[in-house]
XYZ file of N, CA, C and O in Angstrom:
368
model
N 10.449 8.557 -8.952
C 9.094 8.137 -9.587
C 8.223 7.511 -8.574
O 7.067 7.741 -8.532
N 8.798 6.569 -7.761
C 8.006 5.865 -6.675
C 7.344 6.757 -5.818
O 6.152 6.580 -5.462
N 8.082 7.786 -5.302
C 7.465 8.759 -4.376
C 6.341 9.475 -5.094
O 5.246 9.750 -4.460
N 6.533 9.936 -6.246
C 5.453 10.637 -7.059
C 4.200 9.662 -7.172
O 3.056 10.198 -6.973
N 4.367 8.423 -7.503
C 3.276 7.550 -7.698
C 2.563 7.467 -6.267
O 1.298 7.497 -6.160
N 3.345 7.355 -5.206
C 2.807 7.188 -3.890
C 1.933 8.459 -3.478
O 0.864 8.376 -2.938
N 2.428 9.610 -3.816
C 1.841 10.879 -3.382
C 0.611 11.254 -4.253
O -0.319 11.974 -3.768
N 0.546 10.855 -5.473
C -0.505 11.365 -6.359
C -1.428 10.331 -6.989
O -2.510 10.624 -7.461
N -1.068 9.032 -6.928
C -1.876 8.091 -7.724
C -2.872 7.364 -6.762
O -2.552 6.705 -5.764
N -4.125 7.592 -7.024
C -5.240 6.808 -6.416
C -5.218 6.737 -4.898
O -5.595 5.749 -4.353
N -4.689 7.741 -4.274
C -4.839 7.868 -2.798
C -3.988 7.086 -1.873
O -4.319 6.841 -0.706
N -2.842 6.554 -2.320
C -1.905 5.882 -1.425
C -1.721 6.680 -0.175
O -1.811 6.165 0.994
N -1.390 7.929 -0.284
C -1.107 8.849 0.727
C -2.249 9.081 1.644
O -2.222 9.282 2.929
N -3.512 8.995 1.087
C -4.722 9.193 1.844
C -4.923 8.114 2.878
O -5.431 8.352 3.986
N -4.610 6.854 2.544
C -4.716 5.726 3.531
C -3.483 5.508 4.305
O -3.611 5.105 5.524
N -2.383 5.657 3.726
C -1.218 5.178 4.387
C -0.382 6.401 5.037
O 0.641 6.176 5.704
N -0.808 7.583 4.766
C -0.288 8.801 5.379
C 0.994 9.304 4.661
O 1.602 8.518 3.952
N 1.312 10.538 4.960
C 2.525 11.179 4.291
C 3.835 10.392 4.657
O 4.793 10.545 3.949
N 3.847 9.856 5.819
C 5.084 9.151 6.229
C 4.967 7.566 6.153
O 5.783 6.889 6.764
N 4.029 7.107 5.501
C 3.686 5.682 5.346
C 3.310 4.877 6.651
O 3.204 3.687 6.667
N 3.054 5.686 7.712
C 2.726 4.996 9.024
C 1.300 4.709 9.229
O 0.892 4.113 10.236
N 0.430 5.037 8.197
C -1.071 4.789 8.357
C -1.764 6.039 8.651
O -1.237 6.967 9.232
N -2.979 6.067 8.133
C -3.816 7.242 8.416
C -5.282 6.790 8.547
O -5.635 5.724 8.078
N -6.062 7.594 9.274
C -7.443 7.277 9.453
C -8.233 7.572 8.141
O -8.120 8.561 7.545
N -8.877 6.524 7.627
C -9.579 6.598 6.362
C -11.079 6.850 6.534
O -11.647 7.627 5.839
N -11.652 6.270 7.570
C -13.052 6.367 7.841
C -13.323 6.561 9.347
O -12.697 5.829 10.159
N -14.103 7.464 9.625
C -14.541 7.686 11.075
C -16.122 7.697 11.001
O -16.722 8.604 10.475
N -16.692 6.682 11.649
C -18.191 6.556 11.527
C -18.600 6.057 12.874
O -18.122 5.022 13.441
N -19.582 6.789 13.520
C -20.080 6.455 14.840
C -20.555 5.001 14.910
O -20.349 4.345 15.908
N -21.237 4.608 13.854
C -21.801 3.171 13.942
C -20.784 2.124 13.547
O -20.768 1.083 14.134
N -19.821 2.442 12.634
C -18.856 1.432 12.245
C -17.503 1.540 12.938
O -16.785 0.599 12.887
N -17.248 2.692 13.479
C -15.959 2.859 14.138
C -14.950 3.521 13.113
O -15.294 4.117 12.195
N -13.700 3.301 13.442
C -12.626 3.854 12.607
C -11.997 2.799 11.733
O -11.790 1.648 12.156
N -11.566 3.181 10.565
C -10.798 2.321 9.690
C -9.502 3.070 9.390
O -9.526 4.250 8.897
N -8.449 2.363 9.557
C -7.043 2.937 9.335
C -6.363 2.235 8.249
O -6.418 0.994 8.156
N -5.589 2.988 7.463
C -4.722 2.342 6.534
C -3.523 1.744 7.236
O -3.114 2.210 8.264
N -2.996 0.692 6.737
C -1.844 0.068 7.303
C -0.547 0.877 7.349
O -0.326 1.666 6.402
N 0.282 0.619 8.329
C 1.568 1.137 8.390
C 2.436 0.312 7.445
O 2.618 -0.868 7.563
N 3.013 1.042 6.446
C 3.830 0.389 5.458
C 5.259 1.025 5.383
O 5.883 1.042 4.331
N 5.710 1.433 6.596
C 7.058 1.905 6.656
C 8.095 0.811 6.405
O 7.717 -0.369 6.612
N 9.288 1.210 6.037
C 10.298 0.165 5.872
C 10.423 -0.808 7.043
O 10.626 -1.972 6.883
N 10.239 -0.291 8.250
C 10.372 -1.097 9.446
C 9.276 -2.187 9.442
O 9.541 -3.324 9.798
N 8.076 -1.793 9.129
C 6.932 -2.731 9.073
C 6.972 -3.701 7.929
O 6.443 -4.794 7.956
N 7.601 -3.322 6.825
C 7.650 -4.179 5.589
C 8.972 -4.898 5.398
O 9.212 -5.535 4.473
N 9.871 -4.807 6.397
C 11.232 -5.310 6.239
C 11.245 -6.771 5.995
O 12.123 -7.341 5.383
N 10.256 -7.569 6.601
C 10.185 -8.972 6.419
C 9.408 -9.464 5.203
O 9.279 -10.697 5.034
N 8.957 -8.508 4.426
C 8.081 -8.886 3.263
C 8.925 -8.870 2.011
O 9.865 -8.113 1.871
N 8.725 -9.864 1.147
C 9.349 -9.989 -0.134
C 8.707 -8.909 -1.071
O 7.498 -8.572 -0.890
N 9.459 -8.485 -2.062
C 8.882 -7.499 -3.042
C 7.650 -8.141 -3.690
O 6.660 -7.429 -3.909
N 7.603 -9.396 -3.910
C 6.503 -10.082 -4.503
C 5.253 -10.005 -3.652
O 4.113 -9.887 -4.147
N 5.411 -10.104 -2.351
C 4.345 -9.944 -1.444
C 3.769 -8.547 -1.368
O 2.499 -8.380 -1.298
N 4.615 -7.610 -1.437
C 4.147 -6.177 -1.532
C 3.414 -6.055 -2.799
O 2.277 -5.395 -2.887
N 3.914 -6.453 -3.928
C 3.208 -6.363 -5.263
C 1.850 -7.003 -5.221
O 0.906 -6.529 -5.770
N 1.767 -8.266 -4.564
C 0.462 -8.828 -4.490
C -0.550 -8.087 -3.778
O -1.704 -7.935 -4.187
N -0.073 -7.374 -2.658
C -0.968 -6.490 -1.890
C -1.434 -5.351 -2.755
O -2.658 -4.955 -2.783
N -0.546 -4.679 -3.463
C -0.804 -3.517 -4.267
C -1.701 -3.895 -5.447
O -2.737 -3.278 -5.627
N -1.323 -4.851 -6.183
C -2.071 -5.151 -7.475
C -3.359 -5.936 -7.236
O -4.325 -5.731 -7.977
N -3.447 -6.773 -6.263
C -4.529 -7.655 -6.123
C -5.293 -7.588 -4.688
O -6.263 -8.310 -4.527
N -4.763 -6.727 -3.825
C -5.396 -6.574 -2.507
C -5.413 -7.889 -1.631
O -6.291 -8.152 -0.961
N -4.255 -8.617 -1.787
C -4.180 -9.871 -1.053
C -2.892 -9.820 -0.147
O -1.775 -9.534 -0.584
N -3.205 -10.018 1.164
C -2.036 -10.131 2.176
C -1.231 -11.343 1.906
O -1.643 -12.371 1.364
N -0.039 -11.328 2.387
C 0.876 -12.469 2.158
C 0.376 -13.769 2.800
O 0.778 -14.905 2.398
N -0.511 -13.581 3.767
C -1.179 -14.789 4.390
C -2.262 -15.381 3.516
O -2.806 -16.446 3.824
N -2.674 -14.586 2.496
C -3.787 -15.102 1.625
C -5.145 -14.416 1.892
O -6.052 -14.506 1.167
N -5.208 -13.657 3.019
C -6.425 -13.026 3.335
C -6.707 -11.703 2.497
O -5.673 -11.124 1.995
N -7.871 -11.330 2.317
C -8.178 -10.185 1.568
C -7.806 -8.930 2.325
O -8.098 -8.789 3.539
N -7.327 -7.895 1.620
C -7.132 -6.599 2.173
C -8.339 -5.783 1.708
O -8.299 -5.155 0.671
N -9.439 -5.898 2.442
C -10.779 -5.438 2.019
C -10.849 -4.062 1.430
O -11.491 -3.784 0.470
N -10.122 -3.134 2.042
C -10.312 -1.743 1.647
C -9.144 -1.306 0.756
O -9.086 -0.158 0.348
N -8.253 -2.128 0.327
C -7.213 -1.802 -0.627
C -7.809 -1.650 -1.981
O -8.367 -2.649 -2.522
N -7.643 -0.486 -2.562
C -8.264 -0.239 -3.938
C -7.380 -0.816 -5.063
O -6.893 -0.125 -5.916
N -7.133 -2.124 -4.962
C -6.185 -2.706 -5.903
C -6.669 -2.643 -7.358
O -5.766 -2.642 -8.235
N -7.824 -2.487 -7.518
C -8.391 -2.309 -8.964
C -7.827 -1.107 -9.653
O -7.686 -1.044 -10.914
N -7.340 -0.089 -8.864
C -6.687 0.993 -9.380
C -5.249 0.668 -9.806
O -4.579 1.502 -10.484
N -4.670 -0.347 -9.378
C -3.279 -0.708 -9.564
C -3.011 -1.932 -10.427
O -1.844 -2.204 -10.718
N -4.080 -2.644 -10.792
C -3.839 -3.904 -11.555
C -3.088 -3.730 -12.925
O -2.338 -4.485 -13.240
N -3.350 -2.551 -13.411
C -2.726 -2.296 -14.790
C -1.467 -1.485 -14.627
O -0.972 -1.018 -15.741
N -0.988 -1.182 -13.417
C 0.192 -0.437 -13.281
C 1.414 -1.176 -13.943
O 1.524 -2.454 -13.822
N 2.211 -0.418 -14.632
C 3.367 -1.056 -15.256
C 4.251 -1.740 -14.240
O 4.334 -1.370 -13.071
N 5.020 -2.707 -14.670
C 5.985 -3.352 -13.891
C 7.012 -2.381 -13.306
O 7.375 -2.376 -12.181
N 7.476 -1.489 -14.191
C 8.503 -0.502 -13.761
C 7.963 0.450 -12.744
O 8.682 0.824 -11.822
N 6.698 0.852 -12.934
C 6.075 1.748 -11.849
C 5.926 1.028 -10.598
O 6.132 1.620 -9.541
N 5.454 -0.214 -10.574
C 5.312 -1.053 -9.410
C 6.678 -1.189 -8.643
O 6.764 -1.124 -7.476
N 7.762 -1.474 -9.452
C 9.091 -1.619 -8.905
C 9.497 -0.329 -8.252
O 10.029 -0.238 -7.180
N 9.199 0.833 -8.872
C 9.541 2.164 -8.315
C 8.780 2.476 -7.033
O 9.304 2.962 -6.061
N 7.429 2.048 -7.032
C 6.665 2.258 -5.837
C 7.197 1.368 -4.660
O 7.347 1.902 -3.528
N 7.457 0.198 -4.906
C 8.038 -0.734 -3.885
C 9.400 -0.134 -3.396
O 9.692 -0.151 -2.238
N 10.253 0.299 -4.239
C 11.587 0.884 -3.872
C 11.256 2.114 -2.916
O 12.020 2.225 -1.980
N 10.286 2.978 -3.224
C 10.009 4.056 -2.391
C 9.522 3.619 -1.108
O 9.968 4.187 -0.044
N 8.618 2.625 -1.040
C 8.184 2.101 0.270
C 9.291 1.680 1.143
O 9.287 1.786 2.313
N 10.310 0.963 0.469
C 11.460 0.480 1.238
C 12.477 1.484 1.629
O 13.399 1.195 2.470
N 12.364 2.743 1.060
C 13.424 3.660 1.308
C 13.345 4.509 2.636
O 12.323 4.613 3.236
């Protein structure tokens, strides 16, 4: 279920790429490039599940800073079970 959510729900794969290593989201001559974060298990290994959930649901980094381009409004109402499945997929 977690992989399905990642691949089809609100563009996770569009920003973080098919292998979770990040993807170019915007390419603009005036603004430059915007890339989605690398969320592979290697990069998220030091994060608690609660920190990943905070980023997904509310667009807040574990340091407290805003994840400006994270479309967390699409995930605020995600069920707890779906969020747990998504985090398990990210960790797999």
